[in-house]
Coordinates of C-alpha atoms in Angstrom, one line a residue:
X25 CA 8.2 -4.1 8.1
X26 CA 8.0 -7.8 8.7
X27 CA 5.5 -10.6 8.2
X28 CA 4.0 -12.2 11.3
X29 CA 1.5 -15.0 11.9
X30 CA -1.5 -14.2 14.0
X31 CA -1.9 -16.4 17.1
X32 CA -5.0 -14.8 18.5
X33 CA -7.7 -12.7 16.8
X34 CA -6.8 -9.0 16.7
X35 CA -8.0 -5.8 15.0
X36 CA -5.1 -4.0 13.3
X37 CA -5.0 -1.4 10.6
X38 CA -8.8 -1.3 10.3
X39 CA -9.2 -5.0 9.7
X40 CA -9.8 -8.0 11.9
X41 CA -7.1 -10.6 11.6
X42 CA -7.9 -14.2 12.5
X43 CA -5.7 -17.0 13.8
X44 CA -3.2 -18.3 11.2
X45 CA -3.4 -15.3 8.9
X46 CA -0.2 -13.4 7.9
X47 CA 0.0 -9.7 8.7
X48 CA 2.7 -7.2 7.8
X49 CA 3.6 -5.0 10.7
X50 CA 6.0 -2.2 11.4
X51 CA 8.7 -3.0 14.0
X52 CA 7.0 -0.8 16.6
X53 CA 3.6 -2.4 16.1
X54 CA 5.1 -5.9 16.0
X55 CA 7.0 -5.4 19.3
X56 CA 3.9 -4.8 21.3
X57 CA 1.9 -7.6 19.6
X58 CA 4.8 -10.0 20.0
X59 CA 5.1 -9.3 23.7
X60 CA 1.4 -9.9 24.2
X61 CA 1.5 -13.2 22.3
X62 CA -0.9 -12.1 19.6
X63 CA 1.5 -12.7 16.7
X64 CA 4.7 -14.6 16.1
X65 CA 7.5 -13.8 13.7
X66 CA 8.1 -16.3 11.0
X67 CA 9.6 -16.3 7.5
X68 CA 6.9 -18.7 6.4
X69 CA 4.0 -16.7 7.9
X70 CA 2.5 -15.6 4.5
X71 CA 2.3 -19.2 3.2
X72 CA 1.0 -20.6 6.5
X73 CA -1.5 -17.8 6.9
X74 CA -2.9 -18.4 3.4
X75 CA -3.2 -22.1 4.0
X76 CA -4.9 -21.6 7.4
X77 CA -7.3 -19.0 5.9
X78 CA -8.2 -21.3 3.0
X79 CA -8.9 -24.3 5.2
X80 CA -10.4 -22.4 8.0
X81 CA -8.4 -24.4 10.5
X82 CA -5.7 -23.6 13.0
X83 CA -2.7 -25.5 11.6
X84 CA 0.2 -26.6 13.7
X85 CA -1.7 -26.5 17.0
X86 CA -0.7 -22.9 17.7
X87 CA -1.8 -22.1 21.3
X88 CA -4.2 -19.3 21.7
X89 CA -3.1 -16.3 23.7
X90 CA -4.5 -16.0 27.2
X91 CA -7.5 -13.7 27.8
X92 CA -5.3 -11.1 29.6
X93 CA -2.8 -11.2 26.7
X94 CA -5.6 -10.6 24.2
X95 CA -7.0 -7.8 26.3
X96 CA -3.6 -6.1 26.6
X97 CA -3.2 -6.4 22.8
X98 CA -6.7 -4.8 22.4
X99 CA -5.6 -1.9 24.7
X100 CA -2.7 -1.3 22.4
X101 CA -5.0 -1.2 19.4
X102 CA -7.4 1.2 21.2
X103 CA -4.5 3.7 21.3
X104 CA -4.5 5.0 24.9
X105 CA -3.2 8.3 23.8
X106 CA -6.3 9.0 21.7
X107 CA -8.8 8.7 24.6
X108 CA -11.8 8.3 22.2
X109 CA -14.9 8.7 24.5
X110 CA -16.6 5.7 22.9
X111 CA -13.6 3.5 23.8
X112 CA -12.5 5.0 27.2
X113 CA -14.2 5.6 30.4
X114 CA -14.2 9.0 32.1
X115 CA -11.8 7.6 34.7
X116 CA -9.4 6.8 31.9
X117 CA -9.8 3.0 31.6
X118 CA -10.8 1.1 28.4
X119 CA -14.5 0.5 27.9
X120 CA -15.3 -3.2 28.4
X121 CA -17.3 -3.3 25.2
X122 CA -14.4 -1.8 23.2
X123 CA -12.1 -4.4 24.6
X124 CA -14.6 -7.2 23.6
X125 CA -14.8 -5.8 20.1
X126 CA -11.1 -5.5 19.6
X127 CA -10.1 -8.8 21.3
X128 CA -12.8 -11.0 19.9
X129 CA -13.6 -12.1 23.5
X130 CA -17.1 -12.3 25.0
X131 CA -18.2 -11.6 28.6
X132 CA -15.2 -9.5 29.5
X133 CA -15.5 -8.4 33.1
X134 CA -14.5 -5.1 34.7
X135 CA -12.0 -7.1 36.8
X136 CA -10.4 -8.6 33.7
X137 CA -10.3 -5.2 32.1
X138 CA -8.7 -3.7 35.3
X139 CA -6.1 -6.5 35.4
X140 CA -5.1 -6.1 31.8
X141 CA -5.1 -2.3 32.1
X142 CA -2.9 -2.5 35.2
X143 CA -0.5 -4.9 33.4
X144 CA -0.4 -2.6 30.4
X145 CA 0.4 0.4 32.5
X146 CA 3.1 -1.5 34.3
X147 CA 4.7 -2.4 31.0
X148 CA 4.6 1.3 30.1
X149 CA 6.2 2.3 33.4
X150 CA 3.1 4.3 34.4
X151 CA 2.2 2.5 37.6
X152 CA -1.2 3.1 39.3

């Protein structure tokens, strides 16, 4: 377990985490979120997260993750192995609305979803 600072809004462990907050993650969960740019490891994350939460600002000018990075992180949170029919299409892709909800993004297109899904699958060695 380690403490990480949230760089881009993410839903994890049944809670939505906002930019600047500190979150405790297992090594496995952290690895995926670190790779997607949603969190950063820092020893001072807890203090920085509390300060950012209390002021409501994004301290330190932390850049926000790209839309695709946020969508790939949302795919991880949707747990592809579960295939919940409310979150996955019959063709096996994540539902756009589920990705919007998990990533905090609006107006996600099917093309954006497809690009993020393809990137995720490539990272998993699944190919098309």
